[in-house]
Coordinates of C-alpha atoms and ligand atoms in Angstrom, one line a residue:
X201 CA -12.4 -7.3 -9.5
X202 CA -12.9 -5.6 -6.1
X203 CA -12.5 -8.3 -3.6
X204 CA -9.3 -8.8 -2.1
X205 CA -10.2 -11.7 -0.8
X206 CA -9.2 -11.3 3.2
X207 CA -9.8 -13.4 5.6
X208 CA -12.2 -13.5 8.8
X209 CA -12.6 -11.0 9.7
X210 CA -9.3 -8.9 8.6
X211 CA -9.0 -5.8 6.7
X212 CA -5.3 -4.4 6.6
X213 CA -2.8 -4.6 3.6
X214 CA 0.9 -3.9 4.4
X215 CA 3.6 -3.0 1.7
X216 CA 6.4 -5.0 2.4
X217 CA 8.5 -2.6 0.6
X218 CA 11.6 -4.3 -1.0
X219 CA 11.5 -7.2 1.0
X220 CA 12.7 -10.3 1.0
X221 CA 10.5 -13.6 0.1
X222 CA 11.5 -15.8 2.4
X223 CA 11.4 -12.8 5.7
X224 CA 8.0 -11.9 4.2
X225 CA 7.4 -15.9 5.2
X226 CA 8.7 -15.3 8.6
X227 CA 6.5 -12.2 9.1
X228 CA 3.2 -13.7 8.2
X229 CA 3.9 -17.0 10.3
X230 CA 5.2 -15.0 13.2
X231 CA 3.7 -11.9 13.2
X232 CA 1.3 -10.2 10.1
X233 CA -1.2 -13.7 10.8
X234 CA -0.8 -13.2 14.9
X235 CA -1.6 -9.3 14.4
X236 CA -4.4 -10.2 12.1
X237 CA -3.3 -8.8 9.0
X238 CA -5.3 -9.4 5.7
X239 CA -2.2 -8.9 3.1
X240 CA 0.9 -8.0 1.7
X241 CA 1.8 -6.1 -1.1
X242 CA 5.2 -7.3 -2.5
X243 CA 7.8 -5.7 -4.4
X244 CA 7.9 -6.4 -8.3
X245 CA 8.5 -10.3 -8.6
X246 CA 9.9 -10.3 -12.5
X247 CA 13.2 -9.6 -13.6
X248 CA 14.6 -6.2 -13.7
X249 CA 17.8 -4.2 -14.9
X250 CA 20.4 -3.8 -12.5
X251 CA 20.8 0.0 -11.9
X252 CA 24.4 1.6 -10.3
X253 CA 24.1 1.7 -6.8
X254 CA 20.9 -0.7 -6.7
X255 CA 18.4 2.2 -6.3
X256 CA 15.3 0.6 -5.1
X257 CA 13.4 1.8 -8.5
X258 CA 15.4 -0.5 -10.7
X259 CA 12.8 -2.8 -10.2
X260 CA 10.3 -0.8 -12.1
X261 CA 12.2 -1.6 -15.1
X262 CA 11.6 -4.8 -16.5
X263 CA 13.9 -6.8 -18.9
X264 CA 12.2 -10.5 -18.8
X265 CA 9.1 -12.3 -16.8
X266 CA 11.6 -14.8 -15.0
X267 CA 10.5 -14.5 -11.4
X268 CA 14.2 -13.7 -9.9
X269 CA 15.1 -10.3 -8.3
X270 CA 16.9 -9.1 -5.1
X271 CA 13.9 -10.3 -3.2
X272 CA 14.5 -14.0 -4.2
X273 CA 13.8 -16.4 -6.8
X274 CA 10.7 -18.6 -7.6
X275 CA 10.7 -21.4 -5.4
X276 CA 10.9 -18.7 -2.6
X277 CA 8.5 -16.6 -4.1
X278 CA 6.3 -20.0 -4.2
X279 CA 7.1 -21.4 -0.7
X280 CA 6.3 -17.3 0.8
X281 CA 2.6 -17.7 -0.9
X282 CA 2.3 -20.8 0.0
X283 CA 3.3 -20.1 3.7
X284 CA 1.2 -16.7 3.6
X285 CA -1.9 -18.4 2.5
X286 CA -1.4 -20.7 5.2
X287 CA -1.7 -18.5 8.0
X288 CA -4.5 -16.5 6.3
X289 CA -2.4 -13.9 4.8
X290 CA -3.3 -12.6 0.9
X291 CA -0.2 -12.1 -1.2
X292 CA -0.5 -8.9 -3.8
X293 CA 1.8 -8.4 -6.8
X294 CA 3.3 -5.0 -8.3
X295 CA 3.2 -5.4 -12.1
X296 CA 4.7 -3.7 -14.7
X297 CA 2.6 -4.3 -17.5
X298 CA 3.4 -0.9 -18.8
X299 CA 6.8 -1.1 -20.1
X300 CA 10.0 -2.5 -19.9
X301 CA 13.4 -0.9 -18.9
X302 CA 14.9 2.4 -19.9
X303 CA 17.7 3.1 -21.9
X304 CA 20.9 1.4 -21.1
X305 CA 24.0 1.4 -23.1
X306 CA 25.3 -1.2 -24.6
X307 CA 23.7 -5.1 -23.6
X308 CA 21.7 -5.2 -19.9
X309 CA 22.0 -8.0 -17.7
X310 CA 19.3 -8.5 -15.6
X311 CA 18.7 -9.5 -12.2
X312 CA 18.2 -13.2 -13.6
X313 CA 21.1 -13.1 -15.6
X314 CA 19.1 -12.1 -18.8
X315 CA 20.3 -10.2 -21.5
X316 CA 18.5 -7.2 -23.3
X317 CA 19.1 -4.3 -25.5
X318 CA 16.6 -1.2 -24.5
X319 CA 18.0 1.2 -26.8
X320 CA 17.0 -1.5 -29.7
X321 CA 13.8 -2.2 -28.0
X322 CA 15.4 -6.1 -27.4
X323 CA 14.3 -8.0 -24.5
X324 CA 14.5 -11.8 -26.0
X325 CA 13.7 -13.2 -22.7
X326 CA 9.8 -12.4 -23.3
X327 CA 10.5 -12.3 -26.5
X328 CA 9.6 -8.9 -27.4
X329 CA 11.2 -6.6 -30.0
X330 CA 10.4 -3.1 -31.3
X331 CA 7.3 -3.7 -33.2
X332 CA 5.8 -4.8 -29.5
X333 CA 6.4 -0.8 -28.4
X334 CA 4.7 2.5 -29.1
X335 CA 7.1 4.7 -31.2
X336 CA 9.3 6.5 -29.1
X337 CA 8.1 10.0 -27.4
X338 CA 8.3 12.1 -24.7
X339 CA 5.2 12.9 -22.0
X340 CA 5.4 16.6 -21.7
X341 CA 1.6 17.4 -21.5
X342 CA 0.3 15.4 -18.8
X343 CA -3.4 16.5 -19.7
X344 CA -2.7 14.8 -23.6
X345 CA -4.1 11.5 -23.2
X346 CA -2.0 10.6 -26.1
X347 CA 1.5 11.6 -25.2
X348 CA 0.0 9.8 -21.6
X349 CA -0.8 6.6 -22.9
X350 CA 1.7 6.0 -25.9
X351 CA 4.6 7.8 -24.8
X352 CA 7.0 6.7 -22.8
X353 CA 6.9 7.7 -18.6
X354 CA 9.8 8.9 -17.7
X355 CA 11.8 7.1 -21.1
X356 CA 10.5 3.4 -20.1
X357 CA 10.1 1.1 -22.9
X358 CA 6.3 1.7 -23.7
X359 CA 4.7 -1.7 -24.5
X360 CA 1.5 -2.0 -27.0
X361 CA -1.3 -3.4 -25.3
X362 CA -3.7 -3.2 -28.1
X363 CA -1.2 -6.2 -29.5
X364 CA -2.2 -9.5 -29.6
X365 CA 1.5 -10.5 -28.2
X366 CA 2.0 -8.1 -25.9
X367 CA -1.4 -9.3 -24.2
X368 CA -1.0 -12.7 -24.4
X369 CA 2.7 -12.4 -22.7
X370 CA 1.2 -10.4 -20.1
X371 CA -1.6 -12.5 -19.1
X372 CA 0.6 -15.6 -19.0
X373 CA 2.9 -13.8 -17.0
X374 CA 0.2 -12.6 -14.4
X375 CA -1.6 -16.3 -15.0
X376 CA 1.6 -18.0 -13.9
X377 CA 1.7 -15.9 -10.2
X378 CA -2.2 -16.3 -9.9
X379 CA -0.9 -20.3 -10.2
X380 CA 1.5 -19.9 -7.4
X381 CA -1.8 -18.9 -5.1
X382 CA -1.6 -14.8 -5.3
X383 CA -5.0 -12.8 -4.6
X384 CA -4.3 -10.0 -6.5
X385 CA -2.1 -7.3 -8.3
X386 CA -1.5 -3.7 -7.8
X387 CA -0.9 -2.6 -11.4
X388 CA 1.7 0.3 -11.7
X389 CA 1.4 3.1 -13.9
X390 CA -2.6 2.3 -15.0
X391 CA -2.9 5.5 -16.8
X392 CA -0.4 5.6 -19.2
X393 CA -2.4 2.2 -20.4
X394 CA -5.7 2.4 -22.4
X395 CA -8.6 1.4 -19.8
X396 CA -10.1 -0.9 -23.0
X397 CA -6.6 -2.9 -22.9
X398 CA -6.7 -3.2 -19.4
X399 CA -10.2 -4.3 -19.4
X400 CA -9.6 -7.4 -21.9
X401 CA -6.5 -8.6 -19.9
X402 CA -8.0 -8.4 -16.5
X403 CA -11.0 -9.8 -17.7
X404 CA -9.1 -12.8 -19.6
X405 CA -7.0 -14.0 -16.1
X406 CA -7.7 -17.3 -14.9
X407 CA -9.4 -17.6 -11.5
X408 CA -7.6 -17.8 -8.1
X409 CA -5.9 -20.9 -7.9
X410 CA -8.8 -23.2 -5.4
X411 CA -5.3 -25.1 -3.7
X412 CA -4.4 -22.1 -1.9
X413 CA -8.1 -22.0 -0.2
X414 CA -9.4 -19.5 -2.3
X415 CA -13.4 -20.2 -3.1
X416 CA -13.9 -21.3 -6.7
X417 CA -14.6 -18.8 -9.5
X418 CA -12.7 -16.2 -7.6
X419 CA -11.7 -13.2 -9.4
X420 CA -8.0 -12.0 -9.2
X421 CA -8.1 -8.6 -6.9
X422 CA -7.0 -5.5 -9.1
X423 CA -5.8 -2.5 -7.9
X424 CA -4.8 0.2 -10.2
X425 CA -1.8 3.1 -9.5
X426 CA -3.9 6.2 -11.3
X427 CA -2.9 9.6 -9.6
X428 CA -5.6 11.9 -10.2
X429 CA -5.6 15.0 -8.2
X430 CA -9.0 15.8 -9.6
X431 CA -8.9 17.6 -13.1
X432 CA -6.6 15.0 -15.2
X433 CA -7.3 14.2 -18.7
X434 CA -7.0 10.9 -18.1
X435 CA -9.0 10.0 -14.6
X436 CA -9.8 7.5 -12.3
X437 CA -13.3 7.3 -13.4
X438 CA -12.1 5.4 -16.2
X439 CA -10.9 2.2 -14.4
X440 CA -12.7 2.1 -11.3
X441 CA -15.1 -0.2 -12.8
X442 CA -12.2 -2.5 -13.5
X443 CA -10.5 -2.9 -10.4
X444 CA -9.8 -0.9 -7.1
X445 CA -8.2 2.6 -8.0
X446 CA -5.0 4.0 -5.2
X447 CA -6.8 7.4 -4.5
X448 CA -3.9 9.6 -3.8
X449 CA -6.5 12.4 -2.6
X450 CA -7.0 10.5 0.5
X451 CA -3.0 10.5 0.6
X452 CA -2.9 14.6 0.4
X453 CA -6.2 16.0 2.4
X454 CA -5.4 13.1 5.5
X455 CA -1.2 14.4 5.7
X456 CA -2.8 18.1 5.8
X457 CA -5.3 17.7 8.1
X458 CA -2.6 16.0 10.7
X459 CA 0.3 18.3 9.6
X460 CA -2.5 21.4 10.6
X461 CA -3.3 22.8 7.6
X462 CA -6.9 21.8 8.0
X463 CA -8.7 21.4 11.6
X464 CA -9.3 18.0 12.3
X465 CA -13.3 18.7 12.6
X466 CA -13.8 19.0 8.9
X467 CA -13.0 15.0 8.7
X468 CA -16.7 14.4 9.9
X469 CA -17.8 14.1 6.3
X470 CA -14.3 12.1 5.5
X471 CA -14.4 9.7 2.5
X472 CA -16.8 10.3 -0.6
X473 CA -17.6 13.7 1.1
X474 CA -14.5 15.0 0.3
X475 CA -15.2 14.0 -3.4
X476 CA -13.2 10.7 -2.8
X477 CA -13.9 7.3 -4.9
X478 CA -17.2 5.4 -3.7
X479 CA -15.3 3.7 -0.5
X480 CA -14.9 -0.2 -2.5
X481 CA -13.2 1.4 -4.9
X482 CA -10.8 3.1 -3.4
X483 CA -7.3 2.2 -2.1
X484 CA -6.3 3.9 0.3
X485 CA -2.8 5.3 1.9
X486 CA -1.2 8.1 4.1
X487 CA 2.1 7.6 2.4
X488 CA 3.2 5.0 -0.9
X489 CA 6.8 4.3 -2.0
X490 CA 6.8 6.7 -4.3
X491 CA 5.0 10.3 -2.6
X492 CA 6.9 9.2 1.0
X493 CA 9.5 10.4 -1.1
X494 CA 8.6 13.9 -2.2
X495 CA 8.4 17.1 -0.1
X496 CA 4.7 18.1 0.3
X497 CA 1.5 17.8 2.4
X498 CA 2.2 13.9 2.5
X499 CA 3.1 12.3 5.9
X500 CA 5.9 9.9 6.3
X501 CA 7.5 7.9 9.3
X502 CA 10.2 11.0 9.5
X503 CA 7.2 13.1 11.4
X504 CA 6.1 10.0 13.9
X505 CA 3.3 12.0 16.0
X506 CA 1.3 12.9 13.5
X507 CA 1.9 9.8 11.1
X508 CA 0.6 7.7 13.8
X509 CA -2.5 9.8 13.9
X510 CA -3.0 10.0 10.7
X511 CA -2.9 6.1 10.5
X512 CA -4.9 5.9 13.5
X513 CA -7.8 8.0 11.7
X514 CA -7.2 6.0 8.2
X515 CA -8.0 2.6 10.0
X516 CA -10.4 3.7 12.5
X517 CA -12.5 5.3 9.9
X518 CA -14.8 3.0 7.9
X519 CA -13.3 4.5 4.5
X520 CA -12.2 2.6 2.0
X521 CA -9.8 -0.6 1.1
X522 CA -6.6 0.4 3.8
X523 CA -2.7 0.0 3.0
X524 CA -0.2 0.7 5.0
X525 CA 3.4 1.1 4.5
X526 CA 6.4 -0.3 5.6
X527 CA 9.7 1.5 4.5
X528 CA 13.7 1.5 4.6
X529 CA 15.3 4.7 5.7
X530 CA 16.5 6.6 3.1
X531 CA 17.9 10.1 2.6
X532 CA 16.8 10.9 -1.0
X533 CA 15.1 9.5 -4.1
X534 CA 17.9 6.7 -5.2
X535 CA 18.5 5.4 -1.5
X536 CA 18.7 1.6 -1.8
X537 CA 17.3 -0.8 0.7
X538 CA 19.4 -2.0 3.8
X539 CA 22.4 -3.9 2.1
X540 CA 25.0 -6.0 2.5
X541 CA 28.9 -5.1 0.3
X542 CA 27.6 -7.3 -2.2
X543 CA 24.6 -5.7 -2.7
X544 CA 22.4 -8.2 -1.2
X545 CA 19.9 -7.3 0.5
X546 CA 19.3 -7.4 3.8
X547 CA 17.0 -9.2 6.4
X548 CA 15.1 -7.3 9.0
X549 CA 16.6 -7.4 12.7
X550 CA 14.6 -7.4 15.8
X551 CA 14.8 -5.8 19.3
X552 CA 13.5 -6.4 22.4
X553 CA 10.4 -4.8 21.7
X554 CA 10.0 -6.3 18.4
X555 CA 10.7 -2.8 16.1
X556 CA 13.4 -3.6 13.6
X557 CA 17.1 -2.1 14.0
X558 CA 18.8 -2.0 10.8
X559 CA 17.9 0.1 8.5
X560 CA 14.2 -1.0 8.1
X561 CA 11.7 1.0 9.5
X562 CA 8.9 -1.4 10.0
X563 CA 5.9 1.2 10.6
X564 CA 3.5 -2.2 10.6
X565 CA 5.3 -2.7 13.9
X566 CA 4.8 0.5 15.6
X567 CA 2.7 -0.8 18.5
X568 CA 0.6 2.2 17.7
X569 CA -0.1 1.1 14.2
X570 CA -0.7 -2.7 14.5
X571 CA -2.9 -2.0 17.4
X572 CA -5.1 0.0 14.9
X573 CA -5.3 -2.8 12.8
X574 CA -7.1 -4.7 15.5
X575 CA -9.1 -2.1 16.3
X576 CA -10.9 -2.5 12.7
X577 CA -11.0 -6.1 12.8
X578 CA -12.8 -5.8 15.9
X579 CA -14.9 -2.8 15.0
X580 CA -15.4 -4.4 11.4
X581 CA -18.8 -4.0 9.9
X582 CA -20.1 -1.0 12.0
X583 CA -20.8 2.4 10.9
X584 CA -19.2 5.8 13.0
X585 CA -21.5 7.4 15.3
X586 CA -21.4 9.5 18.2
X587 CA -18.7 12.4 16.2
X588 CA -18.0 15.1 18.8
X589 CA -15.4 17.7 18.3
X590 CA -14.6 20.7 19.8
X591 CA -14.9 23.5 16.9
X592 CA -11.2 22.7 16.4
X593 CA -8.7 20.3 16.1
X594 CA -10.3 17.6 19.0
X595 CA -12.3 15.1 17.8
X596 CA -13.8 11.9 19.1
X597 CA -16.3 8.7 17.0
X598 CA -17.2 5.8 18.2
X599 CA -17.5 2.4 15.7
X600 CA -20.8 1.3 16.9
X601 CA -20.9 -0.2 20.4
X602 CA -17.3 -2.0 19.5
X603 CA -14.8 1.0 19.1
X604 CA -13.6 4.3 20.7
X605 CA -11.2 6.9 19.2
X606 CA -10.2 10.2 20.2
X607 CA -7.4 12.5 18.8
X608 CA -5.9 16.0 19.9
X609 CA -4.3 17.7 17.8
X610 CA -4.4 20.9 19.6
X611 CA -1.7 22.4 21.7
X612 CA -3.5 22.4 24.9
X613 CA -5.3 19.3 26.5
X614 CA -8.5 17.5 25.6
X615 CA -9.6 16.4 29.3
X616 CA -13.5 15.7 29.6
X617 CA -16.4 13.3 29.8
X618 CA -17.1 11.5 26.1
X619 CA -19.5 9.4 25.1
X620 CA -17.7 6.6 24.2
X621 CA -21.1 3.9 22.8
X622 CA -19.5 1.4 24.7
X623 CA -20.6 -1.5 27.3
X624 CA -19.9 -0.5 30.7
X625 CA -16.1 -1.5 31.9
X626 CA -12.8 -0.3 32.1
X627 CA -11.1 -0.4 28.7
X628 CA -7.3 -0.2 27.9
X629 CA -6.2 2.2 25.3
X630 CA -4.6 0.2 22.9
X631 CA -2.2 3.5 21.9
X632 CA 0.1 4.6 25.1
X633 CA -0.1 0.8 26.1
X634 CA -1.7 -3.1 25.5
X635 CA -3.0 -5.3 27.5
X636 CA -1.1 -7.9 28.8
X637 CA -2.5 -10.6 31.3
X638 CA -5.5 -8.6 31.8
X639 CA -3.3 -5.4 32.6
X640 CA -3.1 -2.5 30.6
X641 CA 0.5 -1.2 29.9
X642 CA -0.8 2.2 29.2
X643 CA -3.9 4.4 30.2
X644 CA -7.2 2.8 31.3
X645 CA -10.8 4.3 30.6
X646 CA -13.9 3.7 32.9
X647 CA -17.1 3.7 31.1
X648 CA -19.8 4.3 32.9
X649 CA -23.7 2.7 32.4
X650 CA -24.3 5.8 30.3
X651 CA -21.5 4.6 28.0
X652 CA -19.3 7.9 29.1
X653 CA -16.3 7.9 30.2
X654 CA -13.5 10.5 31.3
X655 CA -10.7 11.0 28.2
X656 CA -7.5 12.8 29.0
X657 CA -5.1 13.5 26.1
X658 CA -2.8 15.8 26.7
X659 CA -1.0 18.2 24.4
X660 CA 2.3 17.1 25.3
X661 CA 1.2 12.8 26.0
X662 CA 3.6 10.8 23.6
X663 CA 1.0 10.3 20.8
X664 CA -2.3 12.8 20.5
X665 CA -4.7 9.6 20.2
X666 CA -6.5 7.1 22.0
X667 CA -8.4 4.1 20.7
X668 CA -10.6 1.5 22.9
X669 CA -12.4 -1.3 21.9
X670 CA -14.3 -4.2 22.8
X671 CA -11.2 -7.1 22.5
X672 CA -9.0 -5.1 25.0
X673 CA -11.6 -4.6 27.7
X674 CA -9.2 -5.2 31.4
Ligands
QV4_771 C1 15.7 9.6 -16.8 C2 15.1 11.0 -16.9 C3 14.0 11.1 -17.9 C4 14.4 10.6 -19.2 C5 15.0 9.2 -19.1 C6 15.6 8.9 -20.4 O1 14.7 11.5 -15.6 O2 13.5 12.4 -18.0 O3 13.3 10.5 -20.1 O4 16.1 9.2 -18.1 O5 16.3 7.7 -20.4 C7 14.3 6.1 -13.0 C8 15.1 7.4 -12.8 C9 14.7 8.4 -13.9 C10 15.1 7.8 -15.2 C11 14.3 6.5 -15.4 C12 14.7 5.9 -16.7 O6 14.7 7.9 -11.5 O7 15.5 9.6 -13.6 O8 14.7 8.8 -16.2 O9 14.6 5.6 -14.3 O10 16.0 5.5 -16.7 C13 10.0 4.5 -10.4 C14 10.8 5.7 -9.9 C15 11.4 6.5 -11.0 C16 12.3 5.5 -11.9 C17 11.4 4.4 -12.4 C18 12.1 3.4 -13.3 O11 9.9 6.6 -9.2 O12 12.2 7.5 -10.5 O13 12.9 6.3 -12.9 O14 10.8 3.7 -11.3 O15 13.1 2.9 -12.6 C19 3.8 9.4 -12.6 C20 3.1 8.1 -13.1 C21 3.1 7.0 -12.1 C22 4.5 6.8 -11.5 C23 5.0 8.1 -11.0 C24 6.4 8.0 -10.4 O16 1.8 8.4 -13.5 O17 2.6 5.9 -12.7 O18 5.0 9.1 -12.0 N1 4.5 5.7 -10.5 C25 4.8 4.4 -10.7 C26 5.6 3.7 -9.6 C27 7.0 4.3 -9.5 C28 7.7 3.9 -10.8 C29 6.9 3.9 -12.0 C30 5.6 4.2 -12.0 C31 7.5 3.5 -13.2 O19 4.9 3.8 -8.4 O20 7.7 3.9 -8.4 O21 8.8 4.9 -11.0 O22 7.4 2.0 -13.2 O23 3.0 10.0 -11.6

C-alpha cells in the first residue's frame, strides 16, 4: 500500500502539525491546492488524555476512538476532507494503533469528555480492558524484539494486536476515517507492533471511499514510523513490503551534509546509494515532530540557511516519497501549540507576505520552500543529469531539460558558466525571487543555445541555492 494517491501532477506532503480542521480547510482552498501540494498529514484525530499544560504529545495517548480533540470534532474533520479532496489535496491520518494512554491517577477525562482508568487498563469508550494489553514491562534493550514489541514505549498502554478485539476495533476505527474520504495513515510507533499484525489489519481495510474521487479498488496509503539507524533488531526491512517506511537516515546524513559535516559532493550518489530504502518505499524528511526536537545532526527552522537548502536538495532530488514540516515555536520538549487562556488552540495569522505571525512557523510558506514544491511538480518524472561540483561543497544537477539547481555551501562564491540542460531563455530563480507578471522579483539566468548559463551564488547571498525551471521562464 504504496500509492499516496496525489494528484496531477503533485508530489509534496506537508505536516500540518497540531493544526486545526477547519484552518487546514482554509489552507488547501486558499493556498496548499494553489501551491500545488499533494497532501497533508494531520495530527491524531481520536480522543486523547488531557496532559497539564496541554503538551502537544498528549495526543499520542489515546483514551477512546471518538473523533474529537483540540483540532476539532467530526463534522469538521469531515467537512476539512471533504473540502481537501475537493481542491485536489490528500488528507493523511496519525494513528495510534499501538497503545492507549499512560498512567494517570485516579479517572482520565478525555479530550471528548470520555472517562478511562489507565492504571486499570480501562478505557470503556472502545471498550477495551486489561486482557486487551500485553502484561506490563519496561523497554530497556531496544535491540530485544520482545521487550520492543510487548512492552510498553515509554509506559503507554501496550495493546494486543494478535487479538481478535483489539483488531477488529482498530480496523473499524481506521475504516470509519477511510469513509470520511482519507488517502492514507502514517502509523506511529510500527516497530513496537508485530509486522504479521500489521500485515492482517492493513490488508483487511476497506478501499478508499470512490465519493471523494478516489479510483475504485484503491488501496489505503500506509506509512510506517520505524526508526532504524541501520543495525536494530527490529528493522525496516520488515514492513516495507507493507506500506511506505519514514527513513530517518535520510533525516540524519541530509542535516549533516548542510550543517558541514559532510561536503555537499558526496550527495551525487544520494538515495539508495547511501544504503537508503528503494526510493517508493521510503518517506522522506529533513526534520519530523519528534527529532526537530532533539539536539543532533537534524535540521530545524531555528537554522533557516541551511534548512532551506536542505529542503531545497530533498525536493529537487528525485529521492523518495517527500514530507515536509510545518511547526509551532517551541523552546523545549512539552511546548504546547500557539494557545488561547483557555487552552484553545489557536488559528494561524497572516502578514503581508503571507508567512504566519503568531506563534506558528509555517515552513510550507517560506517562499523558498513552496517554490521547491513547484519545481518538482514541474520537473516530475525526469531523472538528474548533468551533476557538476567543485571537489567541495558547490554542486549543481539539472532535472532533465525542465529543472536547474545549484547550491553553495562554501564560504567563498560559486560564480561561473553551468550547464544548466535547459531551452534557451532567461529563467527566474524561483529562490531570491518569483515571477510576477512576467518579472522576476529576484535574480534572472540567461541560458544560452548551448543550454549554459552564468550562475552567481555568493557566500554571503541570503540563501546559498538557486533553482530554475521551465514554468518560471520570464
Ligand atoms: C514517563 C517517563 C517514562 C515512564 C512513564 C511511566 O518518561 O520513562 O515509563 O512516564 O508512566 C510522554 C512524556 C513521557 C512520559 C509518557 C507517558 O514525554 O515522559 O513517560 O508521556 O506518560 C510522544 C512524545 C513522548 C510522549 C508520548 C506520549 O515524544 O514524549 O511521552 O508522545 O504522550 C521511539 C519510538 C517511536 C517514538 C519515539 C518518540 O520507536 O515510535 O520513540 N515516536 C512516536 C511519535 C512520538 C510519540 C510516540 C511515538 C508515542 O512520533 O511523537 O511520543 O505515541 O523512538
Amino acid at each position: 500500500q504504496h500509492n499516496p494517491h496525489w494528484w496531477g501532477n503533485r508530489n509534496t506532503i506537508v505536516h500540518l502539525f497540531e493544526w486545526k480542521w477547519s484552518d487546514i480547510a482554509q489552507e488547501c482552498e486558499n493556498f496548499l491546492g494553489p501551491r500545488g501540494f499533494a497532501g497533508v498529514q494531520v495530527s491524531p484525530v481520536n480522543e486523547n488524555i488531557i496532559a497539564a499544560g496541554r503538551p502537544w504529545w498528549e495526543r499520542y495517548q489515546p483514551i477512546s476512538y471518538k473523533l474529537t480533540t483540540r483540532s476539532g470534532n467530526e463534522e469538521e474533520f469531515g467537512d476539512m476532507v471533504r473540502r481537501c479532496n475537493d481542491v485536489g489535496v490528500r488528507i493523511y491520518v496519525d494513528v495510534l494503533l499501538n497503545h492507549m494512554s499512560g498512567d494517570f491517577d485516579g479517572v482520565a477525562v478525555g479530550t471528548a469528555g470520555t472517562e478511562a482508568e489507565p492504571r486499570k487498563k480501562s478505557f470503556p469508550g472502545v471498550p477495551y480492558t486489561a486482557q486487551d494489553f500485553h502484561p506490563t514491562c519496561e523497554i530497556t534493550d531496544w535491540n530485544d524484539r520482545f521487550q520492543v514489541q510487548q512492552c510498553e514505549l515509554v509506559g503507554l498502554k501496550d495493546l494486543d494486536q494478535s487479538s481478535d478485539w483489539v483488531r477488529s476495533k482498530l480496523i473499524e476505527f481506521l475504516d470509519h476515517l477511510i469513509e470520511l474520504g482519507v488517502a492514507g495513515f502514517r502509523v506511529d510507533a510500527a516497530k513496537h507492533m508485530a509486522s504479521e499484525d500489521l500485515e492482517y489489519i492493513y490488508s483487511s481495510l476497506s478501499n478508499l471511499n470512490i465519493d471523494h474521487g478516489f479510483p475504485h479498488n484503491s488501496r489505503p496509503f500506509i506509512f510506517q514510523e520505524v526508526i532504524d539507524h541501520g543495525h536494530e533488531t527490529v528493522s525496516r526491512d520488515e514492513y516495507k513490503d507493507l506500506g511506505a517506511v519514514t527513513e530517518f537516515r535520510f533525516s540524519e546524513e541530509i542535516g549533516n551534509a548542510f550543517r558541514g559535516n559532510n561536503a555537499l559532493k558526496w550527495l551525487q550518489s544520494w538515495g539508495t546509494g547511501w544504503g537508503f530504502l528503494p526510493s517508493g518505499q521510503a518517506l522522506t524528511f529533513v526534520d519530523n515532530h519528534d527529532n526537530q526536537r532533539d539536539a543532533g545532526a537534524v535540521l530545524n527552522y531555528k537554522s533557516p540557511r541551511q534548512y532551506k537548502m536542505a529542503t531545497a536538495f530533498h525536493l529537487a532530488y528525485p529521492y523518495g516519497i517527500s514530507r515536509v514540516m510545518s511547526s509551532f515555536a517551541f523552546d523545549d520538549h512539552d511546548t504546547p501549540p500557539p494557545q488561547d487562556a483557555q487552552e484553545r488552540i489557536i488559528s494561524p495569522e497572516f502578514d503581508e507576505d503571507g508567512a504566519c505571525v503568531n506563534g506558528w512557523i509555517c515552513e510550507h510558506r517560506w517562499r523558498q520552500i513552496y517554490a521547491m514544491v513547484g519545481f518538482k511538480n514541474a520537473v516530475r518524472d525526469t531523472e538528474i543529469t548533468g551533476w557538476w561540483d567543485n571537489g567541495d561543497n558547490q554542486i549543481s544537477f539539472c532535472r532533465g531539460n525542465k529543472g536547474f539547481l545549484a547550491f553553495n555551501n562554501n564560504l567563498y562564491d560559486l560564480s561561473q558558466d553551468l550547464n544548466t540542460c535547459l531551452p534557451a531563455g532567461t529563467y527566474c530563480d524561483v529562490i531570491s525571487g518569483s515571477l510576477i507578471d512576467g518579472s522576476c522579483t529576484g535574480k534572472s539566468v540567461t541560458v544560452n543555445d548551448n543550454g549554459y548559463g552564468y550562475i552567481h551564488i555568493g557566500s554571503d547571498d541570503f540563501d546559498g541555492v538557486l533553482a530554475l525551471h521551465v514554468d518560471a521562464k520570464v
